[in-house]
Amino acid sequence: MGHAHCCTVLLIVFLALQQAAGFWLFDVFPSSLKTQNKVPNNSTPPVLIVPGTAGNQLEAKIDKPSRVHWMCYKKTDYFFTLWIDLNMFMPIGINCWIDNIRIVYNRTTRKSSNSAGVSVRVPGFGQTYTVEFLDNNKLSGYFNNMVTHLVNMGYVRNEAVRAAPYDFRVAPNEQEEYFARLKKLIEDMYERDQQPLYILGHSMGSNYVLYFLYQQTQAWKEEYIKGFISLGAPWGGAVKTLRVLASGENLGIPLVSNIKIREQQRMTTTNPWMLPFEEAWPADHVFISTPSFNYTRQDYQRFFKDIDFEDGWFMWEDTRNLTAGLPPPGVEMYCFYGVGLLTPVTYIYDDQFPNADPIDYVYADGDDTVDSLSLGLCKRWRGKQAQPVHVKEFRSMPHMEIVLNRKVINVVQSILEGRYREEDSTLMN
């Protein structure tokens, strides 16, 4: 099946996705906002979007020594959509896709690389299309509502509002080229508009931004960055990552089992990076409970050994200190996240662990994906830096919906227009 497009298959997958529950990566419905004809507004600061995990398109070109199935392509003369082509979720397509998108980790060099014969690139750096919709058919909307709203305010796509997509398979410690391009893009946007800009990050994208800001001098940040708006940032990692690595999480994708998608989810260095941090959780909290052992954050090495993914331990060691201690970012901060939703903080398995789904859960407060302990770690920055730190909690706001929600978008608009009002203690309904 490879990467070929088939309208019938696409329609089947689209209809199935509409029935799928918990498909938190992206919204399968087209944008509800329409672009209006607005005169460009040069008074509001420019905006740069950094998406979350799996939040931008990827493309690949292949010339492989072998293939995992006779129906998979072995060689292409052009780059094709790797993430996301909805055809890839069909039974045969999923095997081709996993073999193309996987990374290979080398324990000796502590570096990752693409699968043999596969070249992967991130299209549209500096443009918004690659984060507005994750597929070329514009079925999987992500930042489209946000960008369309900004355009209706007078922003111009790819000028005053831009995006910095990245290879979300790879953690920041191997992203030197990306961060150099990100810095250059920020400086170019500053030169164009002659004013500092806002960085808008979602989910893991905010962790990327935080790491980037740690690498810059305070003088550079004061010159180029007006503020940092984070939406649903897992500052202290996410408990859900342990379940993903252990038994997989198909995210509601029909026709694909959790165990099958686990193959791909273990082939990134960002998932081990997002294991719960010590800043968020006590040492004795049990994240994974099985009949034979209870796993806390002190047991990560045993966890990776027991799930037969020992490379994960080395990946975690490589990335565990990238934002160690969570020092403040050194820029004005707007930290927004959802609360009031049941969010798993312990996964309970039977003796089939790790090759079967959890049989029960222990819940705490959060946004249905990340717990509020992790989301709220930005509160510790108050009083720790010269710049203000604004925190706003949105009641019953799911992890993905925070990017699409009109109330959140309107609050972002108020920041850009300089009329944001502090409501730290108020939960927005």
Short mmCIF file of C-alpha atoms in Angstrom, two decimals:
data_model
loop_
_atom_site.label_atom_id
_atom_site.label_comp_id
_atom_site.label_asym_id
_atom_site.label_seq_id
_atom_site.Cartn_x
_atom_site.Cartn_y
_atom_site.Cartn_z
CA MET A 1 0.00 0.00 0.00
CA GLY A 2 2.95 2.31 0.76
CA HIS A 3 2.11 5.98 0.47
CA ALA A 4 -0.33 5.72 -2.42
CA HIS A 5 -3.51 7.75 -2.16
CA CYS A 6 -6.82 5.99 -2.41
CA CYS A 7 -9.93 8.12 -2.09
CA THR A 8 -12.11 5.21 -1.02
CA VAL A 9 -9.76 4.15 1.75
CA LEU A 10 -9.36 7.75 2.89
CA LEU A 11 -13.12 8.16 3.17
CA ILE A 12 -13.43 4.96 5.21
CA VAL A 13 -10.71 6.06 7.60
CA PHE A 14 -12.19 9.56 7.91
CA LEU A 15 -15.63 8.22 8.77
CA ALA A 16 -14.16 5.77 11.24
CA LEU A 17 -12.13 8.51 12.92
CA GLN A 18 -15.26 10.53 13.52
CA GLN A 19 -16.53 7.64 15.66
CA ALA A 20 -13.25 7.13 17.50
CA ALA A 21 -13.00 8.20 21.13
CA GLY A 22 -9.94 9.79 22.66
CA PHE A 23 -8.18 10.69 19.41
CA TRP A 24 -6.35 13.49 21.18
CA LEU A 25 -3.58 14.20 18.69
CA PHE A 26 -5.71 16.18 16.33
CA ASP A 27 -9.25 17.11 15.41
CA VAL A 28 -10.61 15.34 12.33
CA PHE A 29 -13.19 17.99 11.58
CA PRO A 30 -12.48 20.97 9.32
CA SER A 31 -12.01 24.38 10.91
CA SER A 32 -15.13 26.17 12.08
CA LEU A 33 -13.51 29.55 11.46
CA LYS A 34 -13.44 31.24 8.06
CA THR A 35 -10.89 33.74 6.89
CA GLN A 36 -12.25 37.25 6.49
CA ASN A 37 -10.74 39.99 4.37
CA LYS A 38 -8.82 42.11 6.86
CA VAL A 39 -6.32 44.91 6.39
CA PRO A 40 -2.92 43.79 7.73
CA ASN A 41 -2.29 45.09 11.26
CA ASN A 42 1.29 46.12 11.89
CA SER A 43 0.76 47.25 15.49
CA THR A 44 0.39 43.86 17.21
CA PRO A 45 3.55 41.84 17.92
CA PRO A 46 4.39 38.95 15.59
CA VAL A 47 3.64 35.38 16.69
CA LEU A 48 5.72 32.25 16.25
CA ILE A 49 4.01 28.86 16.80
CA VAL A 50 5.90 25.80 18.06
CA PRO A 51 3.62 22.73 17.85
CA GLY A 52 3.34 19.76 20.17
CA THR A 53 4.39 16.17 19.58
CA ALA A 54 3.17 14.88 16.21
CA GLY A 55 1.90 18.41 15.59
CA ASN A 56 3.39 19.06 12.15
CA GLN A 57 3.82 17.27 8.88
CA LEU A 58 6.82 15.09 8.02
CA GLU A 59 7.93 13.95 4.56
CA ALA A 60 10.14 11.05 3.48
CA LYS A 61 12.04 9.79 0.47
CA ILE A 62 13.17 6.18 0.39
CA ASP A 63 15.75 3.95 -1.27
CA LYS A 64 15.72 0.97 1.07
CA PRO A 65 17.80 -2.21 1.01
CA SER A 66 14.70 -4.26 1.86
CA ARG A 67 11.02 -3.89 2.74
CA VAL A 68 8.83 -5.31 5.47
CA HIS A 69 6.00 -6.29 3.11
CA TRP A 70 5.89 -6.90 -0.63
CA MET A 71 3.26 -4.17 -1.00
CA CYS A 72 5.48 -1.52 0.60
CA TYR A 73 7.42 0.80 -1.64
CA LYS A 74 11.17 0.16 -1.67
CA LYS A 75 12.21 3.31 -3.53
CA THR A 76 10.69 6.67 -4.43
CA ASP A 77 12.07 9.48 -6.58
CA TYR A 78 10.31 12.17 -4.58
CA PHE A 79 9.37 13.10 -1.04
CA PHE A 80 5.94 11.90 0.08
CA THR A 81 3.85 12.60 3.17
CA LEU A 82 5.03 10.48 6.08
CA TRP A 83 2.99 12.21 8.79
CA ILE A 84 0.15 12.23 8.30
CA ASP A 85 -1.34 10.25 5.41
CA LEU A 86 -4.53 8.65 6.71
CA ASN A 87 -4.05 5.69 4.37
CA MET A 88 -1.16 4.56 6.53
CA PHE A 89 -3.55 3.38 9.25
CA MET A 90 -4.88 0.56 7.10
CA PRO A 91 -3.68 -2.96 8.10
CA ILE A 92 -0.90 -3.29 5.51
CA GLY A 93 -0.05 0.40 5.36
CA ILE A 94 0.74 0.53 9.05
CA ASN A 95 3.70 -1.86 8.63
CA CYS A 96 5.14 0.20 5.78
CA TRP A 97 4.67 3.39 7.77
CA ILE A 98 6.27 2.10 10.97
CA ASP A 99 9.34 0.96 9.05
CA ASN A 100 9.64 4.35 7.37
CA ILE A 101 9.06 6.60 10.39
CA ARG A 102 11.06 4.68 12.97
CA ILE A 103 14.41 5.90 14.26
CA VAL A 104 17.40 3.70 15.06
CA TYR A 105 19.17 4.41 18.35
CA ASN A 106 22.89 3.72 18.85
CA ARG A 107 23.81 3.09 22.48
CA THR A 108 27.52 3.66 21.78
CA THR A 109 27.26 7.05 20.12
CA ARG A 110 24.04 7.94 22.03
CA LYS A 111 22.66 9.24 18.74
CA SER A 112 19.62 8.37 16.67
CA SER A 113 19.24 8.08 12.91
CA ASN A 114 16.59 7.28 10.33
CA SER A 115 15.84 3.75 9.22
CA ALA A 116 18.27 2.51 6.55
CA GLY A 117 17.54 4.06 3.17
CA VAL A 118 15.04 6.60 4.55
CA SER A 119 15.44 10.39 4.40
CA VAL A 120 13.02 12.39 6.51
CA ARG A 121 12.49 16.13 6.29
CA VAL A 122 10.23 18.70 7.95
CA PRO A 123 8.35 20.72 5.33
CA GLY A 124 7.27 24.33 5.65
CA PHE A 125 9.68 25.72 8.23
CA GLY A 126 8.59 29.31 8.84
CA GLN A 127 5.17 28.69 7.31
CA THR A 128 1.90 27.81 9.02
CA TYR A 129 0.34 25.23 6.68
CA THR A 130 2.31 22.34 8.17
CA VAL A 131 0.80 22.97 11.65
CA GLU A 132 -2.65 24.16 10.59
CA PHE A 133 -3.51 20.77 9.05
CA LEU A 134 -1.49 17.59 9.49
CA ASP A 135 -2.64 16.00 6.22
CA ASN A 136 -2.79 17.33 2.68
CA ASN A 137 -6.54 16.70 2.48
CA LYS A 138 -7.12 19.13 5.36
CA LEU A 139 -9.10 16.64 7.43
CA SER A 140 -6.84 16.66 10.49
CA GLY A 141 -7.00 20.24 11.74
CA TYR A 142 -4.63 21.39 14.46
CA PHE A 143 -3.63 25.09 14.62
CA ASN A 144 -5.96 26.17 11.82
CA ASN A 145 -8.55 27.75 14.15
CA MET A 146 -5.83 29.73 15.93
CA VAL A 147 -4.11 30.91 12.76
CA THR A 148 -7.39 31.80 11.04
CA HIS A 149 -8.39 33.87 14.07
CA LEU A 150 -5.07 35.70 13.97
CA VAL A 151 -5.51 36.38 10.25
CA ASN A 152 -8.95 37.80 11.00
CA MET A 153 -7.24 40.12 13.50
CA GLY A 154 -5.04 41.45 10.71
CA TYR A 155 -2.08 39.07 10.88
CA VAL A 156 -0.63 37.78 7.61
CA ARG A 157 0.26 34.10 7.28
CA ASN A 158 3.98 33.39 6.92
CA GLU A 159 4.82 37.02 7.75
CA ALA A 160 3.44 38.23 11.09
CA VAL A 161 2.35 34.74 12.14
CA ARG A 162 4.73 31.90 11.38
CA ALA A 163 5.49 28.40 12.62
CA ALA A 164 8.62 26.46 13.55
CA PRO A 165 7.83 22.76 12.95
CA TYR A 166 10.43 20.17 13.92
CA ASP A 167 11.18 16.45 13.81
CA PHE A 168 9.11 15.48 16.83
CA ARG A 169 10.64 11.99 16.89
CA VAL A 170 13.92 13.40 18.18
CA ALA A 171 14.54 15.05 21.58
CA PRO A 172 16.19 18.50 21.90
CA ASN A 173 19.66 17.14 22.68
CA GLU A 174 19.96 16.12 19.00
CA GLN A 175 18.30 19.21 17.52
CA GLU A 176 21.21 21.65 17.18
CA GLU A 177 20.35 22.55 13.58
CA TYR A 178 16.69 23.11 14.43
CA PHE A 179 17.47 25.47 17.29
CA ALA A 180 19.91 27.43 15.12
CA ARG A 181 17.16 27.85 12.50
CA LEU A 182 14.66 28.77 15.21
CA LYS A 183 16.93 31.53 16.52
CA LYS A 184 17.50 32.86 13.00
CA LEU A 185 13.75 32.83 12.30
CA ILE A 186 13.05 34.81 15.47
CA GLU A 187 15.68 37.38 14.55
CA ASP A 188 14.30 37.64 10.99
CA MET A 189 10.78 38.21 12.31
CA TYR A 190 12.10 40.89 14.64
CA GLU A 191 13.89 42.65 11.78
CA ARG A 192 10.79 42.56 9.61
CA ASP A 193 8.39 43.98 12.20
CA GLN A 194 10.90 45.95 14.26
CA GLN A 195 9.46 44.63 17.50
CA PRO A 196 9.91 41.55 19.71
CA LEU A 197 7.58 38.62 19.22
CA TYR A 198 5.45 36.17 21.17
CA ILE A 199 6.28 32.47 21.06
CA LEU A 200 3.17 30.28 21.30
CA GLY A 201 3.83 26.66 22.24
CA HIS A 202 1.48 23.73 22.73
CA SER A 203 2.14 20.60 24.79
CA MET A 204 5.69 19.26 24.25
CA GLY A 205 6.38 22.20 21.96
CA SER A 206 6.45 24.37 25.09
CA ASN A 207 9.13 22.11 26.57
CA TYR A 208 11.13 22.62 23.38
CA VAL A 209 10.75 26.38 23.73
CA LEU A 210 11.81 26.27 27.38
CA TYR A 211 14.96 24.32 26.49
CA PHE A 212 15.69 26.82 23.69
CA LEU A 213 15.31 29.81 26.02
CA TYR A 214 17.73 28.24 28.49
CA GLN A 215 20.39 28.34 25.76
CA GLN A 216 20.01 32.08 25.09
CA THR A 217 21.52 35.01 26.95
CA GLN A 218 19.23 37.24 28.97
CA ALA A 219 20.18 40.18 26.75
CA TRP A 220 19.08 38.28 23.64
CA LYS A 221 15.76 37.28 25.23
CA GLU A 222 15.04 40.85 26.31
CA GLU A 223 15.66 42.14 22.80
CA TYR A 224 13.76 39.55 20.75
CA ILE A 225 11.08 37.93 22.93
CA LYS A 226 7.98 39.85 24.02
CA GLY A 227 6.55 36.84 25.87
CA PHE A 228 6.03 33.09 25.90
CA ILE A 229 2.47 31.71 25.76
CA SER A 230 2.27 28.03 26.69
CA LEU A 231 -0.84 25.89 26.23
CA GLY A 232 -1.07 22.56 28.09
CA ALA A 233 2.66 22.21 28.69
CA PRO A 234 3.79 18.99 30.45
CA TRP A 235 6.52 20.81 32.37
CA GLY A 236 7.04 17.77 34.59
CA GLY A 237 6.49 15.11 31.94
CA ALA A 238 3.39 12.97 31.53
CA VAL A 239 2.38 9.74 33.28
CA LYS A 240 0.63 8.64 30.10
CA THR A 241 4.05 8.19 28.48
CA LEU A 242 4.70 5.13 30.65
CA ARG A 243 1.52 3.46 29.41
CA VAL A 244 2.42 4.37 25.80
CA LEU A 245 5.87 2.78 26.10
CA ALA A 246 4.65 -0.26 28.03
CA SER A 247 1.59 -1.42 26.09
CA GLY A 248 0.98 1.23 23.46
CA GLU A 249 -1.86 3.69 22.94
CA ASN A 250 -3.61 3.79 19.58
CA LEU A 251 -5.17 7.18 20.41
CA GLY A 252 -8.53 5.97 19.12
CA ILE A 253 -7.23 5.14 15.64
CA PRO A 254 -9.53 2.44 14.21
CA LEU A 255 -8.10 -0.80 12.81
CA VAL A 256 -4.79 -0.36 14.64
CA SER A 257 -4.08 -2.22 17.89
CA ASN A 258 -2.28 -0.67 20.84
CA ILE A 259 0.48 -3.26 20.57
CA LYS A 260 1.03 -2.56 16.87
CA ILE A 261 1.29 1.22 17.34
CA ARG A 262 3.66 0.57 20.28
CA GLU A 263 6.33 -0.37 17.74
CA GLN A 264 6.39 3.21 16.48
CA GLN A 265 5.95 4.83 19.89
CA ARG A 266 9.10 3.16 21.17
CA MET A 267 11.07 4.40 18.17
CA THR A 268 11.41 8.02 19.31
CA THR A 269 13.68 9.69 21.84
CA THR A 270 11.01 12.21 22.83
CA ASN A 271 8.76 9.66 24.56
CA PRO A 272 11.44 8.62 27.11
CA TRP A 273 12.22 12.32 27.61
CA MET A 274 8.61 12.90 28.66
CA LEU A 275 8.61 10.36 31.51
CA PRO A 276 7.41 11.99 34.76
CA PHE A 277 10.04 14.33 36.23
CA GLU A 278 11.09 14.35 39.86
CA GLU A 279 9.95 18.00 40.08
CA ALA A 280 6.33 16.87 39.71
CA TRP A 281 6.05 13.59 41.60
CA PRO A 282 7.14 12.15 44.95
CA ALA A 283 9.61 9.31 44.81
CA ASP A 284 7.11 6.72 46.07
CA HIS A 285 4.21 7.40 43.70
CA VAL A 286 3.34 4.25 41.74
CA PHE A 287 2.84 4.94 38.02
CA ILE A 288 2.55 1.33 36.84
CA SER A 289 1.16 -1.41 39.08
CA THR A 290 1.45 -5.10 38.17
CA PRO A 291 0.98 -8.31 40.18
CA SER A 292 4.76 -8.68 40.46
CA PHE A 293 6.05 -5.11 40.82
CA ASN A 294 5.03 -1.49 41.36
CA TYR A 295 7.03 1.01 39.30
CA THR A 296 7.89 4.49 40.62
CA ARG A 297 10.21 7.10 39.12
CA GLN A 298 13.03 5.35 40.99
CA ASP A 299 12.43 2.20 38.93
CA TYR A 300 12.77 3.45 35.36
CA GLN A 301 15.74 1.21 34.57
CA ARG A 302 13.86 -1.88 35.70
CA PHE A 303 10.75 -0.68 33.88
CA PHE A 304 12.58 -0.49 30.55
CA LYS A 305 14.17 -3.89 31.12
CA ASP A 306 10.86 -5.50 32.04
CA ILE A 307 9.07 -4.18 28.95
CA ASP A 308 12.01 -5.35 26.78
CA PHE A 309 12.96 -1.86 25.64
CA GLU A 310 16.34 -1.25 27.21
CA ASP A 311 17.26 1.40 24.64
CA GLY A 312 14.61 3.51 26.35
CA TRP A 313 16.71 3.68 29.52
CA PHE A 314 19.66 5.13 27.61
CA MET A 315 17.36 7.58 25.78
CA TRP A 316 16.00 8.72 29.14
CA GLU A 317 19.49 9.13 30.57
CA ASP A 318 20.42 11.26 27.56
CA THR A 319 17.46 13.59 28.05
CA ARG A 320 16.56 13.56 31.76
CA ASN A 321 18.50 16.74 32.58
CA LEU A 322 17.62 18.89 29.56
CA THR A 323 15.41 21.12 31.71
CA ALA A 324 16.62 19.90 35.10
CA GLY A 325 15.28 21.86 38.04
CA LEU A 326 12.97 23.87 35.77
CA PRO A 327 14.59 27.28 36.26
CA PRO A 328 12.46 30.21 35.07
CA PRO A 329 12.53 31.04 31.34
CA GLY A 330 13.63 34.66 31.75
CA VAL A 331 10.78 36.11 29.66
CA GLU A 332 7.23 37.20 30.47
CA MET A 333 5.26 34.00 30.82
CA TYR A 334 1.63 33.12 30.11
CA CYS A 335 0.99 29.58 31.32
CA PHE A 336 -2.46 28.25 30.37
CA TYR A 337 -3.75 24.73 30.89
CA GLY A 338 -6.86 22.66 31.50
CA VAL A 339 -8.01 21.26 34.85
CA GLY A 340 -11.04 19.45 36.23
CA LEU A 341 -10.82 16.35 34.06
CA LEU A 342 -10.05 12.82 35.22
CA THR A 343 -6.49 12.04 34.18
CA PRO A 344 -4.79 8.66 34.77
CA VAL A 345 -1.83 8.84 37.15
CA THR A 346 -1.51 5.09 37.81
CA TYR A 347 -2.05 2.28 35.31
CA ILE A 348 -2.96 -1.12 36.74
CA TYR A 349 -2.08 -4.25 34.74
CA ASP A 350 -2.70 -7.95 35.19
CA ASP A 351 -0.09 -10.66 34.65
CA GLN A 352 -0.13 -10.07 30.87
CA PHE A 353 1.92 -6.87 31.36
CA PRO A 354 3.30 -5.34 29.17
CA ASN A 355 1.56 -7.03 26.25
CA ALA A 356 -2.02 -6.20 27.18
CA ASP A 357 -3.96 -3.07 28.02
CA PRO A 358 -4.32 -1.83 31.62
CA ILE A 359 -7.27 -3.34 33.46
CA ASP A 360 -7.84 -0.36 35.75
CA TYR A 361 -6.71 3.19 36.47
CA VAL A 362 -6.16 5.59 39.34
CA TYR A 363 -7.17 9.13 38.41
CA ALA A 364 -6.25 12.62 39.55
CA ASP A 365 -6.94 16.11 38.29
CA GLY A 366 -5.65 17.23 34.91
CA ASP A 367 -6.57 17.89 31.28
CA ASP A 368 -7.31 14.21 30.45
CA THR A 369 -3.74 13.67 29.18
CA VAL A 370 -1.39 15.52 31.55
CA ASP A 371 -1.94 15.79 35.31
CA SER A 372 -2.25 19.17 36.99
CA LEU A 373 0.89 18.60 39.07
CA SER A 374 2.95 18.70 35.89
CA LEU A 375 0.88 21.38 34.14
CA GLY A 376 1.06 23.71 37.14
CA LEU A 377 4.81 23.64 37.70
CA CYS A 378 5.03 27.04 35.99
CA LYS A 379 3.62 28.53 39.22
CA ARG A 380 7.03 28.03 40.83
CA TRP A 381 8.46 30.73 38.53
CA ARG A 382 6.46 33.48 40.22
CA GLY A 383 8.84 35.71 42.10
CA LYS A 384 11.85 33.83 40.71
CA GLN A 385 12.40 36.11 37.70
CA ALA A 386 12.09 39.81 36.98
CA GLN A 387 9.42 39.26 34.33
CA PRO A 388 5.76 38.57 35.26
CA VAL A 389 4.43 35.00 35.27
CA HIS A 390 0.71 34.75 34.47
CA VAL A 391 -1.11 31.49 35.18
CA LYS A 392 -4.63 30.70 34.02
CA GLU A 393 -6.50 27.42 34.50
CA PHE A 394 -9.41 26.52 32.21
CA ARG A 395 -11.97 24.23 33.79
CA SER A 396 -12.86 21.01 31.90
CA MET A 397 -10.50 21.92 29.05
CA PRO A 398 -9.05 18.82 27.29
CA HIS A 399 -5.41 18.73 26.28
CA MET A 400 -6.09 19.05 22.58
CA GLU A 401 -9.07 21.36 22.71
CA ILE A 402 -7.06 24.13 24.34
CA VAL A 403 -5.61 24.90 20.90
CA LEU A 404 -9.04 25.00 19.26
CA ASN A 405 -11.19 26.59 21.95
CA ARG A 406 -12.67 30.03 21.23
CA LYS A 407 -12.28 31.26 24.82
CA VAL A 408 -8.59 30.36 24.85
CA ILE A 409 -8.05 31.95 21.44
CA ASN A 410 -9.77 35.12 22.66
CA VAL A 411 -7.46 35.25 25.68
CA VAL A 412 -4.46 34.89 23.35
CA GLN A 413 -5.88 37.79 21.32
CA SER A 414 -6.12 39.93 24.47
CA ILE A 415 -2.42 39.30 25.15
CA LEU A 416 -1.42 40.27 21.62
CA GLU A 417 -3.51 43.44 21.81
CA GLY A 418 -2.07 44.43 25.18
CA ARG A 419 -5.32 44.20 27.14
CA TYR A 420 -4.87 40.95 29.06
CA ARG A 421 -6.21 41.06 32.63
CA GLU A 422 -4.65 38.94 35.34
CA GLU A 423 -7.05 36.37 36.81
CA ASP A 424 -4.66 33.96 38.49
CA SER A 425 -7.18 32.62 40.98
CA THR A 426 -10.11 32.30 38.57
CA LEU A 427 -10.94 29.10 36.76
CA MET A 428 -12.39 29.97 33.37
CA ASN A 429 -15.46 27.90 32.52
#
